[in-house]
CSV table of C-alpha atoms and ligand atoms in Angstrom, one decimal:
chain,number,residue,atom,x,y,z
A,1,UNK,CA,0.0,0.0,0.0
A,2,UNK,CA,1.3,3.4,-1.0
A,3,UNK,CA,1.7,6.3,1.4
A,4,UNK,CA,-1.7,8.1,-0.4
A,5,UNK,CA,-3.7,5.4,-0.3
A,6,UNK,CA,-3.4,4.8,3.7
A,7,UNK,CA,-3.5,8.7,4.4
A,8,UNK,CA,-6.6,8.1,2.7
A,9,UNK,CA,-7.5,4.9,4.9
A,10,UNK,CA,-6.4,7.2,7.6
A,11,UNK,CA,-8.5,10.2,6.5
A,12,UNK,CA,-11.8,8.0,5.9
A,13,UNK,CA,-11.2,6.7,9.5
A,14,UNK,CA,-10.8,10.4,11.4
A,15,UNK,CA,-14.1,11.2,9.3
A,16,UNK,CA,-16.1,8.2,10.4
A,17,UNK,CA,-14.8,9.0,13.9
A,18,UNK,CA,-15.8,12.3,13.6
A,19,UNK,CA,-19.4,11.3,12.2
A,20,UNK,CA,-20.6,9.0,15.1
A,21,UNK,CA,-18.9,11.4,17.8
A,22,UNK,CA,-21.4,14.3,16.4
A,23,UNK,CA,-24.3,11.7,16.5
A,24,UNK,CA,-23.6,10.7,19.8
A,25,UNK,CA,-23.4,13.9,21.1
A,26,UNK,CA,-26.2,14.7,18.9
A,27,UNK,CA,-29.0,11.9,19.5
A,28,UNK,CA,-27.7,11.9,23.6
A,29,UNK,CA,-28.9,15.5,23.5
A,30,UNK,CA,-32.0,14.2,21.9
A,31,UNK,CA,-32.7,11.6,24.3
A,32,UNK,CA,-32.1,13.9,27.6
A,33,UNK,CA,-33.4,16.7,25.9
A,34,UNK,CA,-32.4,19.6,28.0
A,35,UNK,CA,-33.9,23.3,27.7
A,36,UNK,CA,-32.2,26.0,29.4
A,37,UNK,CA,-33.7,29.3,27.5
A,38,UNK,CA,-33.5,31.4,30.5
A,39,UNK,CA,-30.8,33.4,30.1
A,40,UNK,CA,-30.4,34.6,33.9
A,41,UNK,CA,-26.8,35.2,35.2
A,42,UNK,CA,-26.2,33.0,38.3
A,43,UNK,CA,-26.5,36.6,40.5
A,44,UNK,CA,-29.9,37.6,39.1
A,45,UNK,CA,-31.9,34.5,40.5
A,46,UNK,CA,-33.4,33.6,44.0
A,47,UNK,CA,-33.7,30.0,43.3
A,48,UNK,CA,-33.3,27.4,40.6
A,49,UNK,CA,-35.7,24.7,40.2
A,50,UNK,CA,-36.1,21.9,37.7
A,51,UNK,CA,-39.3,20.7,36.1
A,52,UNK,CA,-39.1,17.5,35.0
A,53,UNK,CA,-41.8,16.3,32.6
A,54,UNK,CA,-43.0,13.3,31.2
A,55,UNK,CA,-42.4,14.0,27.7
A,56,UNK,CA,-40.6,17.5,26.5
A,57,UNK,CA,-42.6,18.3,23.7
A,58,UNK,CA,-46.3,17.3,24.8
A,59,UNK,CA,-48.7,20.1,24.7
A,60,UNK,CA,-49.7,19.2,27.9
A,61,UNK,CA,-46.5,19.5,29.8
A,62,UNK,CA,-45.8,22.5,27.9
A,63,UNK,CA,-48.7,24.0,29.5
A,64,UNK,CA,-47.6,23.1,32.5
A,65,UNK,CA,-44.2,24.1,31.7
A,66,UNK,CA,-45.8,27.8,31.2
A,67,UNK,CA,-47.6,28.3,34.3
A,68,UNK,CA,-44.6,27.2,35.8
A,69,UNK,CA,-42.5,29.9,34.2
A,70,UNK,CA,-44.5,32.5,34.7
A,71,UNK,CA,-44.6,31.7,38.2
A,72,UNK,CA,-40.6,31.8,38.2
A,73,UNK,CA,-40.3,34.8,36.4
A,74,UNK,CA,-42.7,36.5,39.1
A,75,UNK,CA,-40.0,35.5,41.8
A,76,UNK,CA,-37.0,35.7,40.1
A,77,UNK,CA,-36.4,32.1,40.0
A,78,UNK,CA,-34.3,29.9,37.5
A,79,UNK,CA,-36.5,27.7,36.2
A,80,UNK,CA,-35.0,24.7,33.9
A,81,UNK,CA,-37.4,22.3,32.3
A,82,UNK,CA,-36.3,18.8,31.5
A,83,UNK,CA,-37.7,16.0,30.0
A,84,UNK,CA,-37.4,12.5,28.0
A,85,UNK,CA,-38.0,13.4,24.2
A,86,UNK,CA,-40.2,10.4,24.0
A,87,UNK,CA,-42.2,9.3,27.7
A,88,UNK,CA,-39.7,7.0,29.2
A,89,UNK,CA,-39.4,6.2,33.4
A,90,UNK,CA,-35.8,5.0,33.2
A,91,UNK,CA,-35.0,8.4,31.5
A,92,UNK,CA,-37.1,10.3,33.9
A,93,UNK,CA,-35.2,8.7,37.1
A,94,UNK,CA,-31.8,9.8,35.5
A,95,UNK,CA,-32.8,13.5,34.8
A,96,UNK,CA,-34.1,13.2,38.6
A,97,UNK,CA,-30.8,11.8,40.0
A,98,UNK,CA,-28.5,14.4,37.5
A,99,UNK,CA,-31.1,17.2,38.8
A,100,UNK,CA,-29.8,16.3,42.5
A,101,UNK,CA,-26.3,16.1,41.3
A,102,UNK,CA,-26.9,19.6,40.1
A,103,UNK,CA,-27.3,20.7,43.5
A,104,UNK,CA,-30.7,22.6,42.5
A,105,UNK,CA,-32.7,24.0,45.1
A,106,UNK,CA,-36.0,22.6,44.3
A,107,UNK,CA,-37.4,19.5,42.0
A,108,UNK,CA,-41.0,19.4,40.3
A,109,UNK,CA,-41.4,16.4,39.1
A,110,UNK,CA,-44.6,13.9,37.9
A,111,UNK,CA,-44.2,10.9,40.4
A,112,UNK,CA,-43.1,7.9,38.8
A,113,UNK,CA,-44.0,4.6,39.6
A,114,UNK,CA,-41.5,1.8,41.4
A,115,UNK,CA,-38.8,2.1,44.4
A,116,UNK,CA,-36.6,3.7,42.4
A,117,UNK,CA,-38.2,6.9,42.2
A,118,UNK,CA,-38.9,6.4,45.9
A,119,UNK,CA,-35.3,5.7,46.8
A,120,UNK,CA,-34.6,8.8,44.4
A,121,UNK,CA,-37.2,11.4,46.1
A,122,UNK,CA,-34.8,10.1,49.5
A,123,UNK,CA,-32.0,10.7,48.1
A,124,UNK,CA,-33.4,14.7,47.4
A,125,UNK,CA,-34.3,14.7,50.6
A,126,UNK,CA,-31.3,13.9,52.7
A,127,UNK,CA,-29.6,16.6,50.4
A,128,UNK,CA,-31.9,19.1,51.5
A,129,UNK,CA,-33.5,19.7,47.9
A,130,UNK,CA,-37.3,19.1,48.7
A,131,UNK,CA,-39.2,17.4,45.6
A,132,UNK,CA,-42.8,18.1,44.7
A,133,UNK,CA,-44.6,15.9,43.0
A,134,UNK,CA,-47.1,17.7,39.9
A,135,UNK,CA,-50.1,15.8,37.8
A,136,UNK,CA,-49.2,12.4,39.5
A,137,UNK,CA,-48.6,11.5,42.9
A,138,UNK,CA,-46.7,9.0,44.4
A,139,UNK,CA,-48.2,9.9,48.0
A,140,UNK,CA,-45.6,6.5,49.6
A,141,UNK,CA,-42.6,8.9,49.0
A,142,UNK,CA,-41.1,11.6,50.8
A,143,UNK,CA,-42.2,13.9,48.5
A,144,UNK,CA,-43.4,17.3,50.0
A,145,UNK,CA,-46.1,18.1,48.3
A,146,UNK,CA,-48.3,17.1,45.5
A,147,UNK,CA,-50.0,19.5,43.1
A,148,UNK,CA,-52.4,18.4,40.4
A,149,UNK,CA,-55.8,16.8,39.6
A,150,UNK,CA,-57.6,14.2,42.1
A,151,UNK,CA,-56.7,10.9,39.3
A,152,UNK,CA,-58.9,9.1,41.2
A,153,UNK,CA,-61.8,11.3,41.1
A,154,UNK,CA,-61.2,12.5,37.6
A,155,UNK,CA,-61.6,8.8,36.3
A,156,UNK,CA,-64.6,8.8,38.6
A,157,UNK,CA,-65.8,11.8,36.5
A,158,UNK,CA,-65.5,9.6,33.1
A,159,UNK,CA,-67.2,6.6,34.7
A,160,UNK,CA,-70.1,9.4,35.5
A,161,UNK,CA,-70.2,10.3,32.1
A,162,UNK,CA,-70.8,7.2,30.7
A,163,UNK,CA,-73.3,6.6,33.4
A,164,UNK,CA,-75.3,9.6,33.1
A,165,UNK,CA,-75.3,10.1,29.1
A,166,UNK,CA,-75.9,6.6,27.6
A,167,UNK,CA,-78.8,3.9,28.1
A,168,UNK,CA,-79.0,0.4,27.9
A,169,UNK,CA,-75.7,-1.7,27.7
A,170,UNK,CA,-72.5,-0.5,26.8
A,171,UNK,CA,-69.3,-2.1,25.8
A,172,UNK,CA,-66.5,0.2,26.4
A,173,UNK,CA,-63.2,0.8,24.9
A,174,UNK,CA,-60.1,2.4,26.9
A,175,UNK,CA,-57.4,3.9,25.3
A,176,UNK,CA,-54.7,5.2,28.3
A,177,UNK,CA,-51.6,6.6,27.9
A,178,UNK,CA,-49.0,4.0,29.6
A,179,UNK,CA,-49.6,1.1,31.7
A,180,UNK,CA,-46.9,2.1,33.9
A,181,UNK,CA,-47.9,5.8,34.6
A,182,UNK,CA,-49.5,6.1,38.1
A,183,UNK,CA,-52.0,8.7,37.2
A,184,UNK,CA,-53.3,6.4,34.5
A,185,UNK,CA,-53.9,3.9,37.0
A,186,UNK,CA,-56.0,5.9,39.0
A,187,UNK,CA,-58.1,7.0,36.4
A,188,UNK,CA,-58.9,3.4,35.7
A,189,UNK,CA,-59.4,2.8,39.2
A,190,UNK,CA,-61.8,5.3,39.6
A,191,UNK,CA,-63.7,4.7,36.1
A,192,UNK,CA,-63.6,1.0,37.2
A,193,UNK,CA,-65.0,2.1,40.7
A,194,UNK,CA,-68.1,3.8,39.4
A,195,UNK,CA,-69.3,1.5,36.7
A,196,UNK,CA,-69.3,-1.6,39.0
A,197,UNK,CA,-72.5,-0.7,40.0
A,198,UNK,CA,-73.7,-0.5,36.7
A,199,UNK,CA,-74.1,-4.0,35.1
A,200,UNK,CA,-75.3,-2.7,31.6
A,201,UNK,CA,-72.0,-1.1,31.4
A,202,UNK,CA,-68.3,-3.3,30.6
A,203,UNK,CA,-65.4,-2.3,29.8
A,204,UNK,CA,-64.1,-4.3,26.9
A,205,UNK,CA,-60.7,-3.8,25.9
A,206,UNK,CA,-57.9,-1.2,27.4
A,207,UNK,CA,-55.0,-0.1,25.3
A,208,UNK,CA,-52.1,2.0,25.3
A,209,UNK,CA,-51.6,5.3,23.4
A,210,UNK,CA,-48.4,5.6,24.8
A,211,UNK,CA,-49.5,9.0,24.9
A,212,UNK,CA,-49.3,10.0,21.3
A,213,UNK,CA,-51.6,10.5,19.1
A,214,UNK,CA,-50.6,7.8,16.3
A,215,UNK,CA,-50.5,5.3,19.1
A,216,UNK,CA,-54.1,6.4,20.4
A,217,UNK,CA,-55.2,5.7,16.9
A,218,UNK,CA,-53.7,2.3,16.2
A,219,UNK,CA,-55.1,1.5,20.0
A,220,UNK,CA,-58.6,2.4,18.9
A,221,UNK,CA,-58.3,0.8,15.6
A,222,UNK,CA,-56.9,-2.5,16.8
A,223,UNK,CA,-59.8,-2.2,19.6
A,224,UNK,CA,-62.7,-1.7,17.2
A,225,UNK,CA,-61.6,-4.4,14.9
A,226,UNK,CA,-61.7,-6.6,17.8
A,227,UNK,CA,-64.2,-5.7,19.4
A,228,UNK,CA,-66.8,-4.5,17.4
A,229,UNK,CA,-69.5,-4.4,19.8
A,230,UNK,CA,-67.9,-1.5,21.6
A,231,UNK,CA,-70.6,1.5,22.0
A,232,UNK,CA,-68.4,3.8,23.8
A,233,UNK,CA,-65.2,4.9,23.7
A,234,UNK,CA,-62.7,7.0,26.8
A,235,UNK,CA,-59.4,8.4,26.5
A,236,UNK,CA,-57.6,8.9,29.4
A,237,UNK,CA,-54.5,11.2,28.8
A,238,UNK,CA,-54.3,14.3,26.8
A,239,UNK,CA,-53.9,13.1,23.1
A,240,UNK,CA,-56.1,9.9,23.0
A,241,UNK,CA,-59.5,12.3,22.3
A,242,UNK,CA,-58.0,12.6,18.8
A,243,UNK,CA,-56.6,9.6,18.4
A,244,UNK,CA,-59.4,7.8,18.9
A,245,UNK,CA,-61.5,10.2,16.4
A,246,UNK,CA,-58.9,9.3,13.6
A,247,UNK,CA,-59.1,5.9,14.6
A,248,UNK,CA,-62.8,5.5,14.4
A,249,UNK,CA,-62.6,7.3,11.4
A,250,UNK,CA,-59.9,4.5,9.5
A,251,UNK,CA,-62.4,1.7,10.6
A,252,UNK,CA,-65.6,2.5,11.2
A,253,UNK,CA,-66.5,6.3,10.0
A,254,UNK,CA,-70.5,5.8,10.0
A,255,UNK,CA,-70.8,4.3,13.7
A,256,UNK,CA,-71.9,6.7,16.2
A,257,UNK,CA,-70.2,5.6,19.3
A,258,UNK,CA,-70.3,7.4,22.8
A,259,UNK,CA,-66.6,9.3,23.0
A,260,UNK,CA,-65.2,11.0,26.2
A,261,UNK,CA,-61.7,12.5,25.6
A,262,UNK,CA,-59.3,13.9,28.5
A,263,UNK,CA,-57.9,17.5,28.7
A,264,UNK,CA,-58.9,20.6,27.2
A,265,UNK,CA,-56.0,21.1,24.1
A,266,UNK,CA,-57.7,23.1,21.4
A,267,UNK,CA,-57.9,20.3,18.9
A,268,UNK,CA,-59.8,18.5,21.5
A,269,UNK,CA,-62.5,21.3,22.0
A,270,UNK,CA,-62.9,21.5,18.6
A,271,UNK,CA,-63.7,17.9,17.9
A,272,UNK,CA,-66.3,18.3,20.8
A,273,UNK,CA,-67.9,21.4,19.1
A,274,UNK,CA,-68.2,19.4,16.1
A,275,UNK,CA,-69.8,16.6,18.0
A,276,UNK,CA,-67.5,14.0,17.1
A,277,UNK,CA,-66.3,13.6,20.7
A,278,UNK,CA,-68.9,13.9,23.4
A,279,UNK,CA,-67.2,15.2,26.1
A,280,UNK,CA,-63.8,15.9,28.2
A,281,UNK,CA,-62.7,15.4,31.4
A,282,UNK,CA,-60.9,19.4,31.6
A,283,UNK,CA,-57.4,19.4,33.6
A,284,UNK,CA,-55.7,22.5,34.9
A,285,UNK,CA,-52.2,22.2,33.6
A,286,UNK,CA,-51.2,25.8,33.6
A,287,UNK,CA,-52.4,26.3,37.3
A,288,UNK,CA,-51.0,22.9,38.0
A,289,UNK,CA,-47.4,24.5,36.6
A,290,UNK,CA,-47.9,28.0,38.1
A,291,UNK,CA,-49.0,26.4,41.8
A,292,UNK,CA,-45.8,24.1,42.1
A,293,UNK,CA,-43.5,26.5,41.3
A,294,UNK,CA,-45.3,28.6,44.3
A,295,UNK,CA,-45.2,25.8,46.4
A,296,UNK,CA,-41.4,24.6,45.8
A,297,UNK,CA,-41.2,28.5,46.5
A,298,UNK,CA,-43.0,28.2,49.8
A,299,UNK,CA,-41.0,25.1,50.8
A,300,UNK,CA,-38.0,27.1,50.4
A,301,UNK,CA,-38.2,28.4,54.2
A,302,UNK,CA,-39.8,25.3,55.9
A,303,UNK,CA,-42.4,22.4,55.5
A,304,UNK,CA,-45.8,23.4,54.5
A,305,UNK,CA,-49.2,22.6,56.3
A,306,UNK,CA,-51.2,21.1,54.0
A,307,UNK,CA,-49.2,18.7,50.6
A,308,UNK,CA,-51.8,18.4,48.8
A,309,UNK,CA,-53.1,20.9,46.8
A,310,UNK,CA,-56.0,20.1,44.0
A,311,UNK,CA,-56.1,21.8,40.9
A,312,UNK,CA,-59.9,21.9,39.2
A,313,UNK,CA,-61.2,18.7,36.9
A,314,UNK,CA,-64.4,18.5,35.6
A,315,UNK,CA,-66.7,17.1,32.8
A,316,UNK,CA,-66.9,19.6,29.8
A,317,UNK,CA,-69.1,19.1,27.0
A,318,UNK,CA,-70.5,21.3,23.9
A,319,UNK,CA,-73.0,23.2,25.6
A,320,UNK,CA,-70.4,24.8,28.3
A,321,UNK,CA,-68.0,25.2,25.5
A,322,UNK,CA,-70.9,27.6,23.7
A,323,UNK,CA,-71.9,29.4,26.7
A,324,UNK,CA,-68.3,30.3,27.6
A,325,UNK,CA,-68.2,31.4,24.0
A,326,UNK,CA,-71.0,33.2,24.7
A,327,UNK,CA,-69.7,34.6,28.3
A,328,UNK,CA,-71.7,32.9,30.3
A,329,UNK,CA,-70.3,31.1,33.2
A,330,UNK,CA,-71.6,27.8,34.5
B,401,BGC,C1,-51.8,13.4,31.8
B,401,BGC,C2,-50.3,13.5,31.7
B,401,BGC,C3,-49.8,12.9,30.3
B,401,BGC,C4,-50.5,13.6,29.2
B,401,BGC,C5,-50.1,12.9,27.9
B,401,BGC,C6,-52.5,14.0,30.6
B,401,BGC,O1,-53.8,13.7,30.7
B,401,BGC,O2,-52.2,14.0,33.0
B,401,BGC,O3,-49.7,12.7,32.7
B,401,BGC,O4,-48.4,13.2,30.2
B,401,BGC,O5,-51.9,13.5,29.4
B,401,BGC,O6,-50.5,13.6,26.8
C-alpha cells in the first residue's frame, strides 16, 4: 500500500470518527433533551428549580411548563425544564438523579411509579432539595407536596359520564396513555370504581396510546376491529381524544359511538364542538405549573401545612363550550 492510499485509509477513519462522535453527542442530547432558554446570570436569581416532565414536547406539559415559568419569572427564580424526548421512566429517574447532582434548590417532578423513584425522592431529601410531585402522585414517598388533579376522582368523573349520558348496555373501549404511569392507574381505578354498579356497562378492551396521538389511533383501531361491539369509547390522557376520532374514522366512520376524551387542548374542544367527541374530562395544567413553582417556592423556608393541593377537573361538553363562547359562566 502506497503512502496516499493509507493517508486516505487514515482520512476516511478520522471522518467516520468524527461522524458518530457528532451523532452521539447529537442523538444523547435528543434523548435527555435539555432546555435551558433562560438566560439569567447566576447573581440575578433567588432559586433554581427543575421541572421534570413526562415527555418535553407534549402540549400538555408544555402548559404546564408555562404556568410554571411565569410563576418563576414573578419570583425571580431559574426555572430549567427537562424532560425525556419520548415518555420513558428509566429516563425520567436519570434527569431526577442528574437534577440532584446539580445541586438545584427545588425538584418538580410527575411521580413515577416503582422504588426507584422512591429511593430517588430520599435521596433529594437527605440533600436538602425538597421534591414536589405535579399531575401524579406517588403519596408512599417523601415527596413534599403534590399539586395536580384528584386521578382518582377524575376517572370517577369519566365513569359518570358514561353513566349519566348513555342507556341500555355498553361495551367500552379504553385507550390510556402507559400502563406504567400512576396517574393512569388511577383514572382506571376510579372509572372502574363507578361503573361496577352499573351491570349494563363493561369495559371491553384497554389499550395503550403511549400517549401519542398515532399510538391512540392504532389503540382504537386495533380495539374496534376486535371488538366491534364497543358503543363507547374513553381516553384517558391528553392526546387519545383525537386519536381515537382518527381511529374511528380509519375503521368505522359511519358508527356513532359514545366518545369522552381527556384534557382541554384546542384540537380536542374542537372535535367536541363538532360533535364528534362527546365530552372531556378538563385538567388544569397551567395552574398545576404555576401552583408548584409557588409551592417549591413556599418550601424554600420550611415544611408546608397542608401537601396536597388540588387543581380543578371537571366534565366539559358542547353546551359549556358555547356558553363560555357566549360569556356565560356555568
Ligand atoms: C396526563 C399526563 C400525560 C398527558 C399525555 C395528561 O392527561 O395528565 O400525565 O403526560 O396526558 O398527553
Amino acid at each position: 500500500m502506497n503512502l496516499t492510499s493509507k493517508s486516505l485509509i487514515y482520512l476516511i477513519g478520522v471522518i467516520l470518527f468524527l461522524i458518530s462522535f457528532i451523532g452521539m453527542i447529537y442523538f444523547g442530547y435528543k434523548t435527555f433533551y435539555i432546555e435551558a432558554e433562560n438566560n439569567m446570570a447566576p447573581q440575578e436569581y433567588t432559586y433554581h428549580f427543575a421541572l421534570i416532565a413526562e415527555e418535553s414536547a407534549n402540549d400538555y406539559w408544555r402548559l404546564i411548563e408555562q404556568g410554571a415559568k411565569e410563576a418563576a419569572k414573578e419570583h425571580d427564580i431559574y426555572l430549567e425544564y427537562v424532560a425525556p424526548q419520548k415518555a420513558d421512566n428509566d429516563e425520567m429517574l436519570k434527569l431526577l438523579d442528574r437534577m440532584i447532582s446539580a445541586q438545584v434548590d427545588g425538584i418538580i417532578t410527575q411521580g413515577i411509579e416503582g422504588d426507584r423513584f422512591i429511593d430517588i425522592v430520599h435521596k433529594a431529601t437527605e440533600r436538602g432539595i425538597p421534591v414536589v410531585t405535579v399531575d401524579t402522585d406517588i403519596k408512599s414517598s417523601e415527596r413534599k407536596a403534590y399539586v395536580g388533579t384528584d386521578n382518582f376522582y377524575a376517572g370517577q368523573l369519566l365513569g359518570n359520564a358514561i353513566i349519566d349520558h348513555t342507556s341500555g348496555e355498553q361495551y367500552v373501549g379504553v385507550v390510556t396513555g402507559r400502563f406504567d404511569a400512576v396517574n393512569q392507574q388511577e383514572r382506571l381505578e376510579g372509572l372502574k370504581d363507578v361503573i361496577k354498579d352499573h351491570p349494563r356497562i363493561q369495559i371491553v378492551s384497554i389499550k395503550e396510546s403511549n400517549i401519542t396521538e398515532v399510538g391512540a389511533t392504532q389503540a382504537t383501531y386495533s380495539m374496534l376491529k376486535e371488538y366491534p361491539s364497543i358503543t363507547a369509547l374513553v381516553g384517558t390522557s391528553a392526546l387519545d381524544g383525537f386519536g381515537m376520532v382518527e381511529g374511528l374514522r380509519e375503521i368505522a366512520p359511519n358508527k356513532d359511538l359514545y366518545m369522552v376524551a381527556f384534557d382541554v387542548l384546542p384540537e380536542t374542544l374542537q372535535l367536541i364542538l363538532q360533535e364528534r367527541i362527546d365530552g372531556t374530562i378538563s385538567q388544569a395544567p397551567k395552574e398545576m405549573g404555576y401552583s408548584s413553582v409557588e409551592v417549591m417556592l413556599d418550601l424554600q423556608t420550611g415544611d408546608l401545612l397542608k401537601n396536597e393541593f388540588f387543581t380543578e377537573t371537571k366534565l366539559i361538553q358542547k353546551h359549556d363550550l358555547e356558553a363560555e363562547e357566549n360569556g356565560v359562566r356555568r
